[in-house]
Amino acid sequence: MSDINKDTNESMTPIETENVSSGVEISMDDIDIQTPEQLTTGQKMKYLFMYPLVTSIIKWSFAVLGLVGLILFIVASVSQDASAALTKGLQRPVTDFFTKIYNAIPISMMEIFIFAAILGILAYLVFIIVRTCQVKGGFRKGGLWMQFFYTLVAVASVFCLLFSMCYGVALNNKPFSSISTYSDTEVTQLEFNETLVYLVDKINNVLARDIDETKSIFFTKDGASKYAQSGRSTDVIAEKLSEAFDNAAEEIPELKGSAVVPKELLLVDLYSLMQIGSIYSPFTGEVNVNTYYTEVAIPVQIAKSMAKQRGFTNDDDASFIAFLVCTQYTDDPYINYAGYFDAYINVGTAVYNQDGGKDLHLYIANALKESAKREVVNYVKNLDSLYGITSDLNFDSSGEKTSTDSYYDLAKLLLVDLRNKVDTGSVTLDDVEPVSYGRYCNYIVNFYNSDTQFQNDVETTYYEYHPDELQTTTPDTTTTDESGLLDTSDNSDSLVA
């Protein structure tokens, strides 16, 4: 009898052997895959999804992590309150942790990880293709591609979890306007155009103050500004910006975060072609900078990335926070200049693109200091012709003490001249009611509107150059018109003609 059983077992197929003794696992090497009809559906599924067992468990664990990341992202996406809570309790601590680790590594680890992942997947794909050509049997080939699919799922799951924890949960975060006193509401076209004059005044004042006092802003022969006379100063700028963010966090706690060490992007030629000035890596907390960009762009690019690191992932919010930190929370002249310069480029582009904006933009640029004009031409390609022609709108800075060399005053006088032109119809505005020029521009215009000191300075400066128009009025008969300038009710000449 034993001999009969022995002969029977030897004549049975591997699958039939497993049916006799369920303790034997299916093995690719033991199965004749050339006859897949021998396998039941359950055996096929077991082989495809759970062989080898340990590796499959690890890969399915990665899939579960990816599912957790997806759930976090969905929860944050459907509820702004949940996004704000996850940003504060998860995104910022995790990002700070990664930032402190990767600050110690001098090269861009974001790019290294991306290259490694791509090369690893491609190498594994080549291996699978070669093995597919070597093995026989359709089911065996399918098993190989199932293993490759496992690998893709594992990589995607890790990516999903890290993205959600470090960035995704903050995508629906409350806007900066909701946690600060700064507004992004709609503005009038007059306010929008006046803001460009305001930014010209700020640029002029920073440069004039630097010439008179600090002498820390340098210009090359081609018109580009530099933080120092030689070499790049990215690390110093980043250190100053970290201090500025700490200063800002005393008033707005949400801006508190870790200091960053900016790193040079490895593929700078590629990023330059794509017009990318910097990349914030949420997976490593790194701020990676394109060092081919002109240096005036560096402070805002770094500050913008630092704002995203702190959970303000909306580009308009991050851009305005960068402007605010660069101009209001540091006394470094170059960083101040860079902040106003970036805002001038953005608002100026929008002014230029509106109906009749070309003449208006050139008219306002009349008041811009020559060194800043050359910087604009150097920064924005093809603008050399723009600043080489004359606007149809003329700026007449008349008055006994008028001196167009006084860059402390020039833009203020031009602002009054602009208002006069709007009043007399020389400049026609299409939109009288408030409209949106994009959230970032709205932020800047509302910032200008809130600067009451500047409005007072405009009035003081105008009357300094036009003393014959200044008349004494009593407090009871003095009002303020919509432009923010004094309007006397005793028939005296108004600031606005």
Coordinates of C-alpha atoms in Angstrom, one line a residue:
M1 CA 0.0 0.0 0.0
S2 CA 2.8 2.4 0.8
D3 CA 4.3 1.8 -2.6
I4 CA 1.0 2.5 -4.2
N5 CA 0.7 5.8 -2.3
K6 CA 4.3 6.7 -3.2
D7 CA 3.7 6.1 -6.9
T8 CA 0.4 8.1 -6.7
N9 CA 2.1 11.1 -5.1
E10 CA 5.0 11.1 -7.6
S11 CA 2.5 11.1 -10.5
M12 CA 0.5 14.1 -9.0
T13 CA 1.1 17.7 -10.2
P14 CA 2.4 20.3 -7.7
I15 CA -1.1 21.8 -7.4
E16 CA -2.6 18.4 -6.6
T17 CA 0.1 17.9 -4.0
E18 CA -0.9 21.1 -2.4
N19 CA -4.5 20.0 -2.3
V20 CA -3.4 16.9 -0.4
S21 CA -1.3 18.9 2.0
S22 CA -2.5 22.5 2.4
G23 CA 0.6 23.3 4.4
V24 CA 2.7 23.6 1.2
E25 CA 2.8 27.2 -0.2
I26 CA 2.7 27.8 -3.9
S27 CA 6.1 28.5 -5.4
M28 CA 6.8 30.0 -8.8
D29 CA 9.7 27.6 -9.2
D30 CA 7.5 24.6 -8.4
I31 CA 4.5 25.5 -10.6
D32 CA 4.4 24.6 -14.3
I33 CA 3.0 28.0 -15.3
Q34 CA 2.8 26.8 -18.9
T35 CA -0.4 25.1 -17.9
P36 CA -2.2 27.8 -15.9
E37 CA -5.5 25.9 -16.2
Q38 CA -4.1 23.8 -13.4
L39 CA -4.5 26.7 -11.0
T40 CA -7.7 27.8 -9.4
T41 CA -8.7 31.4 -9.3
G42 CA -7.9 31.6 -5.6
Q43 CA -4.5 30.2 -6.1
K44 CA -3.7 32.7 -8.9
M45 CA -4.8 35.6 -6.7
K46 CA -2.7 34.2 -3.8
Y47 CA 0.3 34.0 -6.0
L48 CA -0.1 37.4 -7.6
F49 CA -0.8 39.4 -4.5
M50 CA 1.0 37.5 -1.7
Y51 CA 4.1 36.0 -3.1
P52 CA 6.6 36.3 -1.6
L53 CA 4.7 36.8 1.7
V54 CA 7.1 39.1 3.6
T55 CA 7.8 41.4 0.7
S56 CA 4.1 41.7 -0.1
I57 CA 3.3 42.6 3.5
I58 CA 5.9 45.4 3.4
K59 CA 4.5 46.7 0.1
W60 CA 0.9 46.6 1.3
S61 CA 2.0 48.5 4.4
F62 CA 3.3 51.3 2.2
A63 CA 0.0 51.3 0.4
V64 CA -1.8 51.8 3.8
L65 CA 0.5 54.8 4.5
G66 CA -0.4 56.2 1.2
L67 CA -4.1 55.8 2.1
V68 CA -3.5 57.7 5.4
G69 CA -1.9 60.5 3.4
L70 CA -4.8 60.6 1.0
I71 CA -7.3 60.7 3.9
L72 CA -5.4 63.6 5.5
F73 CA -5.5 65.5 2.2
I74 CA -9.2 65.0 1.7
V75 CA -10.1 66.0 5.2
A76 CA -8.0 69.2 4.8
S77 CA -9.5 69.9 1.4
V78 CA -13.1 69.8 2.5
S79 CA -12.7 71.9 5.7
Q80 CA -10.7 75.1 6.0
D81 CA -10.7 74.8 9.8
A82 CA -9.4 71.3 9.6
S83 CA -6.7 72.5 7.2
A84 CA -5.7 75.2 9.6
A85 CA -5.5 72.8 12.5
L86 CA -3.5 70.2 10.5
T87 CA -1.2 73.0 9.3
K88 CA -0.5 74.1 12.9
G89 CA -0.3 70.6 14.4
L90 CA 1.2 68.5 11.7
Q91 CA 2.6 70.4 8.7
R92 CA 4.7 73.0 10.6
P93 CA 6.3 70.6 13.1
V94 CA 7.1 68.0 10.4
T95 CA 8.5 70.6 8.1
D96 CA 10.6 72.2 10.8
F97 CA 12.0 68.8 11.6
F98 CA 13.0 68.1 8.0
T99 CA 14.4 71.6 7.6
K100 CA 16.7 71.3 10.6
I101 CA 18.0 67.9 9.3
Y102 CA 18.6 69.0 5.7
N103 CA 20.0 72.4 6.6
A104 CA 23.2 70.5 7.5
I105 CA 23.6 69.0 4.0
P106 CA 25.1 71.6 1.6
I107 CA 23.5 70.3 -1.6
S108 CA 19.9 70.1 -2.8
M109 CA 18.7 66.8 -1.5
M110 CA 15.3 67.3 -3.2
E111 CA 16.9 66.9 -6.6
I112 CA 19.1 64.0 -5.4
F113 CA 16.0 62.1 -4.2
I114 CA 14.1 62.8 -7.4
F115 CA 17.0 61.6 -9.5
A116 CA 17.4 58.5 -7.4
A117 CA 13.7 57.7 -7.5
I118 CA 13.6 58.1 -11.3
L119 CA 16.8 56.1 -12.0
G120 CA 15.7 53.4 -9.5
I121 CA 12.3 52.9 -11.2
L122 CA 13.8 53.0 -14.7
A123 CA 16.5 50.4 -13.7
Y124 CA 13.8 48.2 -12.2
L125 CA 11.7 48.6 -15.3
V126 CA 14.6 47.5 -17.5
F127 CA 15.1 44.5 -15.2
I128 CA 11.4 43.5 -15.5
I129 CA 11.5 43.8 -19.3
V130 CA 14.6 41.6 -19.5
R131 CA 13.1 39.0 -17.1
T132 CA 9.9 39.0 -19.1
C133 CA 11.8 38.1 -22.2
Q134 CA 13.6 35.3 -20.4
V135 CA 10.8 33.5 -18.6
K136 CA 8.2 31.3 -20.3
G137 CA 4.5 31.3 -19.7
G138 CA 2.0 34.2 -19.6
F139 CA 1.2 33.8 -15.9
R140 CA 4.8 33.9 -14.9
K141 CA 5.3 37.1 -17.0
G142 CA 2.2 38.6 -15.3
G143 CA 3.7 37.9 -11.9
L144 CA 6.8 39.9 -12.8
W145 CA 4.7 42.9 -13.8
M146 CA 2.6 42.6 -10.7
Q147 CA 5.8 43.0 -8.6
F148 CA 6.7 46.1 -10.6
F149 CA 3.2 47.5 -9.9
Y150 CA 3.8 46.8 -6.2
T151 CA 7.0 48.9 -6.4
L152 CA 5.2 51.8 -8.1
V153 CA 2.4 51.7 -5.4
A154 CA 5.0 51.7 -2.6
V155 CA 6.8 54.8 -4.1
A156 CA 3.6 56.6 -4.8
S157 CA 2.4 55.9 -1.3
V158 CA 5.5 57.3 0.3
F159 CA 5.2 60.4 -1.9
C160 CA 1.5 60.8 -1.0
L161 CA 2.1 60.6 2.7
L162 CA 5.0 63.0 2.7
F163 CA 3.2 65.4 0.4
S164 CA 0.1 65.5 2.6
M165 CA 2.0 65.9 5.9
C166 CA 4.5 68.5 4.6
Y167 CA 2.3 70.5 2.2
G168 CA -1.0 69.0 1.1
V169 CA -2.9 69.6 4.3
A170 CA -2.0 73.3 4.1
L171 CA -3.3 73.9 0.6
N172 CA -6.7 74.8 2.0
N173 CA -5.3 76.8 4.9
K174 CA -7.0 80.0 5.9
P175 CA -5.8 83.0 3.8
F176 CA -3.3 85.4 5.4
S177 CA -5.9 88.2 5.4
S178 CA -8.0 86.2 7.9
I179 CA -5.2 86.0 10.5
S180 CA -3.8 89.5 10.0
T181 CA -4.8 93.1 9.6
Y182 CA -3.9 93.1 5.9
S183 CA -6.7 93.0 3.3
D184 CA -7.0 91.5 -0.2
T185 CA -10.3 93.2 -1.0
E186 CA -11.1 94.7 -4.4
V187 CA -9.7 98.1 -5.2
T188 CA -10.4 101.0 -7.6
Q189 CA -8.4 101.6 -10.8
L190 CA -7.2 104.9 -9.4
E191 CA -5.9 103.3 -6.2
F192 CA -4.3 100.6 -8.3
N193 CA -2.4 103.1 -10.5
E194 CA -1.5 105.3 -7.5
T195 CA 0.1 102.2 -5.9
L196 CA 2.7 102.0 -8.6
V197 CA 3.6 105.6 -7.9
Y198 CA 3.8 104.7 -4.2
L199 CA 6.2 101.9 -4.9
V200 CA 8.3 104.2 -7.1
D201 CA 8.5 106.5 -4.1
K202 CA 9.6 103.7 -1.7
I203 CA 12.3 102.5 -4.2
N204 CA 13.6 106.0 -4.6
N205 CA 13.7 106.6 -0.8
V206 CA 15.5 103.4 -0.1
L207 CA 18.2 104.1 -2.7
A208 CA 18.5 107.8 -1.7
R209 CA 18.8 106.8 2.0
D210 CA 21.4 104.2 1.1
I211 CA 23.5 106.8 -0.8
D212 CA 23.2 109.3 2.0
E213 CA 23.8 106.9 4.9
T214 CA 24.6 103.2 4.5
K215 CA 26.1 102.8 1.0
S216 CA 25.4 99.1 1.0
I217 CA 23.7 98.7 -2.4
F218 CA 26.0 98.2 -5.3
F219 CA 25.2 98.3 -9.0
T220 CA 27.2 96.6 -11.7
K221 CA 28.0 98.1 -15.1
D222 CA 25.1 96.4 -16.7
G223 CA 22.7 97.8 -14.2
A224 CA 22.1 94.9 -11.9
S225 CA 22.2 95.5 -8.1
K226 CA 24.2 93.5 -5.7
Y227 CA 24.2 93.0 -1.9
A228 CA 28.0 93.1 -1.8
Q229 CA 30.6 94.4 -4.1
S230 CA 31.9 90.9 -5.0
G231 CA 30.4 87.4 -4.8
R232 CA 26.9 86.4 -4.0
S233 CA 25.4 87.0 -0.5
T234 CA 22.6 84.4 -0.5
D235 CA 23.5 83.0 3.0
V236 CA 23.7 86.5 4.5
I237 CA 20.4 87.4 3.0
A238 CA 18.8 84.2 4.3
E239 CA 20.1 84.9 7.8
K240 CA 18.7 88.5 7.7
L241 CA 15.3 87.1 6.4
S242 CA 15.2 84.6 9.3
E243 CA 15.6 87.5 11.7
A244 CA 12.9 89.4 9.8
F245 CA 10.5 86.5 10.1
D246 CA 11.2 86.3 13.8
N247 CA 10.4 90.0 14.1
A248 CA 7.2 89.5 12.1
A249 CA 6.2 86.5 14.3
E250 CA 6.1 88.8 17.3
E251 CA 3.0 90.4 15.8
I252 CA 1.8 87.5 13.6
P253 CA 2.6 84.2 15.5
E254 CA 1.8 82.1 12.4
L255 CA 5.0 83.4 10.7
K256 CA 7.2 81.7 13.3
G257 CA 9.4 78.9 11.9
S258 CA 12.9 77.5 11.4
A259 CA 15.7 79.3 9.8
V260 CA 16.7 78.0 6.4
V261 CA 20.0 77.6 4.5
P262 CA 19.3 78.3 0.8
K263 CA 20.9 75.9 -1.6
E264 CA 21.9 76.2 -5.2
L265 CA 19.7 74.3 -7.7
L266 CA 21.8 71.7 -9.5
L267 CA 20.2 72.0 -12.9
V268 CA 20.3 75.8 -13.1
D269 CA 20.3 75.9 -16.9
L270 CA 17.1 73.9 -17.1
Y271 CA 15.4 76.0 -14.4
S272 CA 16.5 79.2 -16.1
L273 CA 14.9 78.1 -19.4
M274 CA 11.7 77.3 -17.4
Q275 CA 12.0 80.8 -15.7
I276 CA 12.1 79.3 -12.3
G277 CA 13.8 81.4 -9.7
S278 CA 13.5 79.2 -6.7
I279 CA 11.9 75.9 -5.6
Y280 CA 10.6 75.1 -2.2
S281 CA 10.8 71.4 -1.5
P282 CA 8.0 70.4 1.0
F283 CA 9.6 66.9 1.3
T284 CA 12.9 68.1 2.7
G285 CA 12.0 71.7 3.9
E286 CA 14.7 73.0 1.6
V287 CA 14.8 76.4 -0.2
N288 CA 16.6 75.9 -3.5
V289 CA 17.6 79.0 -5.4
N290 CA 18.5 79.5 -9.0
T291 CA 21.8 81.4 -8.7
Y292 CA 21.7 82.4 -12.4
Y293 CA 18.9 84.8 -11.5
T294 CA 19.8 88.5 -10.8
E295 CA 20.5 89.0 -7.2
V296 CA 17.6 91.5 -6.6
A297 CA 15.2 88.6 -7.0
I298 CA 16.9 86.4 -4.3
P299 CA 15.5 88.0 -1.1
V300 CA 11.9 87.8 -2.2
Q301 CA 12.4 84.3 -3.6
I302 CA 13.8 83.1 -0.3
A303 CA 11.2 84.9 1.7
K304 CA 8.4 83.5 -0.4
S305 CA 9.7 79.9 0.1
M306 CA 9.9 80.6 3.9
A307 CA 6.3 81.7 3.9
K308 CA 5.3 78.4 2.2
Q309 CA 7.4 76.5 4.7
R310 CA 5.2 78.1 7.4
G311 CA 2.0 76.8 5.9
F312 CA 1.0 79.7 3.5
T313 CA 1.0 77.7 0.4
N314 CA -1.2 80.0 -1.7
D315 CA 1.2 81.8 -4.0
D316 CA -0.5 85.2 -3.6
D317 CA -0.4 84.9 0.2
A318 CA 3.3 83.8 0.1
S319 CA 4.2 86.6 -2.2
F320 CA 2.6 89.3 -0.1
I321 CA 4.2 87.8 3.1
A322 CA 7.5 88.0 1.3
F323 CA 6.9 91.7 0.5
L324 CA 5.8 92.4 4.0
V325 CA 8.8 90.8 5.7
C326 CA 11.3 92.3 3.2
T327 CA 10.0 95.8 3.6
Q328 CA 8.6 96.1 7.1
Y329 CA 10.5 93.8 9.4
T330 CA 14.1 94.4 8.6
D331 CA 16.2 97.6 8.3
D332 CA 18.5 96.1 5.7
P333 CA 18.5 98.5 2.7
Y334 CA 19.1 95.9 0.0
I335 CA 16.3 93.6 1.3
N336 CA 14.0 96.6 1.6
Y337 CA 14.9 97.6 -2.0
A338 CA 14.3 94.0 -3.3
G339 CA 10.9 93.8 -1.7
Y340 CA 9.7 97.1 -3.2
F341 CA 11.3 96.3 -6.5
D342 CA 9.5 92.9 -6.8
A343 CA 6.2 94.6 -6.0
Y344 CA 6.9 97.3 -8.6
I345 CA 7.6 94.7 -11.3
N346 CA 4.3 92.9 -10.5
V347 CA 2.0 95.9 -10.2
G348 CA 3.8 97.7 -13.1
T349 CA 3.2 94.7 -15.4
A350 CA -0.5 94.8 -14.5
V351 CA -0.7 98.6 -15.1
Y352 CA 1.1 98.2 -18.4
N353 CA -1.4 95.5 -19.6
Q354 CA -4.5 97.5 -18.9
D355 CA -6.1 99.7 -21.5
G356 CA -4.0 102.8 -22.0
G357 CA -1.5 101.3 -19.5
K358 CA 1.6 101.7 -21.7
D359 CA 1.5 105.5 -21.6
L360 CA 0.6 105.5 -17.9
H361 CA 3.4 103.1 -17.0
L362 CA 5.9 105.2 -18.8
Y363 CA 4.6 108.4 -17.2
I364 CA 5.0 106.9 -13.7
A365 CA 8.4 105.6 -14.6
N366 CA 9.5 109.2 -15.1
A367 CA 9.8 109.5 -11.4
L368 CA 11.9 106.3 -10.9
K369 CA 15.5 106.8 -10.0
E370 CA 17.9 106.1 -12.9
S371 CA 19.7 103.2 -11.2
A372 CA 16.4 101.5 -10.5
K373 CA 15.3 102.1 -14.1
R374 CA 18.4 100.3 -15.4
E375 CA 17.7 97.5 -12.9
V376 CA 14.2 97.1 -14.4
V377 CA 15.6 97.0 -17.9
N378 CA 18.2 94.4 -16.8
Y379 CA 15.6 92.3 -15.0
V380 CA 12.7 92.4 -17.5
K381 CA 14.0 91.5 -20.9
N382 CA 13.0 93.6 -23.9
L383 CA 12.2 96.6 -21.7
D384 CA 15.1 98.6 -23.0
S385 CA 12.9 100.0 -25.8
L386 CA 10.1 100.6 -23.3
Y387 CA 12.2 102.9 -21.2
G388 CA 13.8 104.5 -24.2
I389 CA 10.6 106.2 -25.6
T390 CA 8.6 109.1 -24.3
S391 CA 5.1 108.8 -22.9
D392 CA 2.3 110.8 -24.3
L393 CA 1.6 111.9 -20.7
N394 CA 4.0 114.6 -19.5
F395 CA 4.9 115.1 -15.9
D396 CA 5.1 118.8 -15.1
S397 CA 6.6 119.2 -11.6
S398 CA 6.1 123.0 -11.6
G399 CA 6.8 125.2 -8.6
E400 CA 9.5 127.6 -7.4
K401 CA 11.5 124.9 -5.5
T402 CA 10.9 122.0 -8.0
S403 CA 13.9 119.9 -8.5
T404 CA 13.5 116.6 -10.4
D405 CA 16.8 115.4 -8.9
S406 CA 15.2 115.2 -5.5
Y407 CA 14.2 111.5 -5.4
Y408 CA 12.8 111.8 -1.9
D409 CA 10.0 114.0 -3.3
L410 CA 9.6 113.3 -7.0
A411 CA 7.1 110.4 -6.8
K412 CA 5.0 112.3 -4.3
L413 CA 4.7 115.3 -6.7
L414 CA 3.9 112.9 -9.5
L415 CA 1.1 111.4 -7.5
V416 CA -0.6 114.8 -7.2
D417 CA 0.0 115.4 -10.9
L418 CA -1.7 112.0 -11.7
R419 CA -4.7 112.9 -9.5
N420 CA -5.0 116.2 -11.3
K421 CA -4.9 114.5 -14.7
V422 CA -7.6 112.1 -13.6
D423 CA -9.7 115.0 -12.4
T424 CA -9.3 117.0 -15.7
G425 CA -9.8 113.9 -17.9
S426 CA -6.2 113.7 -19.2
V427 CA -6.1 110.2 -17.8
T428 CA -9.3 108.2 -18.3
L429 CA -10.1 105.3 -16.0
D430 CA -12.3 102.5 -17.3
D431 CA -13.3 101.1 -13.9
V432 CA -14.7 103.4 -11.3
E433 CA -16.1 100.7 -9.0
P434 CA -13.7 98.4 -7.1
V435 CA -12.4 95.4 -9.0
S436 CA -9.8 92.6 -8.4
Y437 CA -6.4 92.8 -10.0
G438 CA -5.4 89.5 -8.5
R439 CA -5.0 88.8 -4.8
Y440 CA -1.3 89.7 -4.6
C441 CA -1.9 93.1 -6.3
N442 CA -5.0 93.6 -4.1
Y443 CA -2.8 93.1 -1.1
I444 CA -0.3 95.6 -2.2
V445 CA -2.9 98.3 -3.1
N446 CA -4.7 97.8 0.3
F447 CA -1.3 98.1 2.0
Y448 CA -0.8 101.4 0.2
N449 CA -4.2 102.6 1.2
S450 CA -3.5 101.9 4.8
D451 CA -0.3 104.0 4.8
T452 CA -1.7 107.2 6.1
Q453 CA 1.8 108.6 6.8
F454 CA 2.5 108.5 3.1
Q455 CA -0.6 110.5 2.3
N456 CA 0.4 113.1 4.8
D457 CA 3.9 113.2 3.3
V458 CA 2.4 113.7 -0.1
E459 CA 0.5 116.7 1.1
T460 CA 3.4 118.2 3.0
T461 CA 5.8 117.8 0.0
Y462 CA 3.3 119.3 -2.4
Y463 CA 2.8 122.4 -0.3
E464 CA 6.6 122.7 0.2
Y465 CA 7.0 123.0 -3.6
H466 CA 3.8 125.1 -4.0
P467 CA 3.7 127.4 -0.9
D468 CA 1.4 129.9 -2.7
E469 CA -1.4 127.3 -2.6
L470 CA -1.2 126.8 1.1
Q471 CA -3.8 128.7 3.1
T472 CA -4.7 128.6 6.7
T473 CA -8.0 127.0 7.4
T474 CA -9.9 126.4 10.6
P475 CA -10.4 122.8 11.9
D476 CA -14.2 123.1 11.4
T477 CA -13.8 123.8 7.6
T478 CA -11.2 121.2 6.8
T479 CA -12.2 117.9 5.4
T480 CA -10.6 115.0 3.6
D481 CA -11.6 114.1 0.1
E482 CA -11.7 110.6 -1.3
S483 CA -8.1 110.8 -2.4
G484 CA -6.9 111.3 1.1
L485 CA -5.7 114.9 0.5
L486 CA -6.9 118.1 2.2
D487 CA -10.0 119.8 0.7
T488 CA -10.5 123.3 2.0
S489 CA -14.0 124.7 2.0
D490 CA -13.1 128.4 1.9
N491 CA -12.6 128.4 -1.9
S492 CA -8.9 128.2 -1.6
D493 CA -7.0 126.3 -4.3
S494 CA -7.2 122.6 -3.7
L495 CA -4.3 120.2 -4.0
V496 CA -6.2 118.4 -6.7
A497 CA -6.9 120.8 -9.5

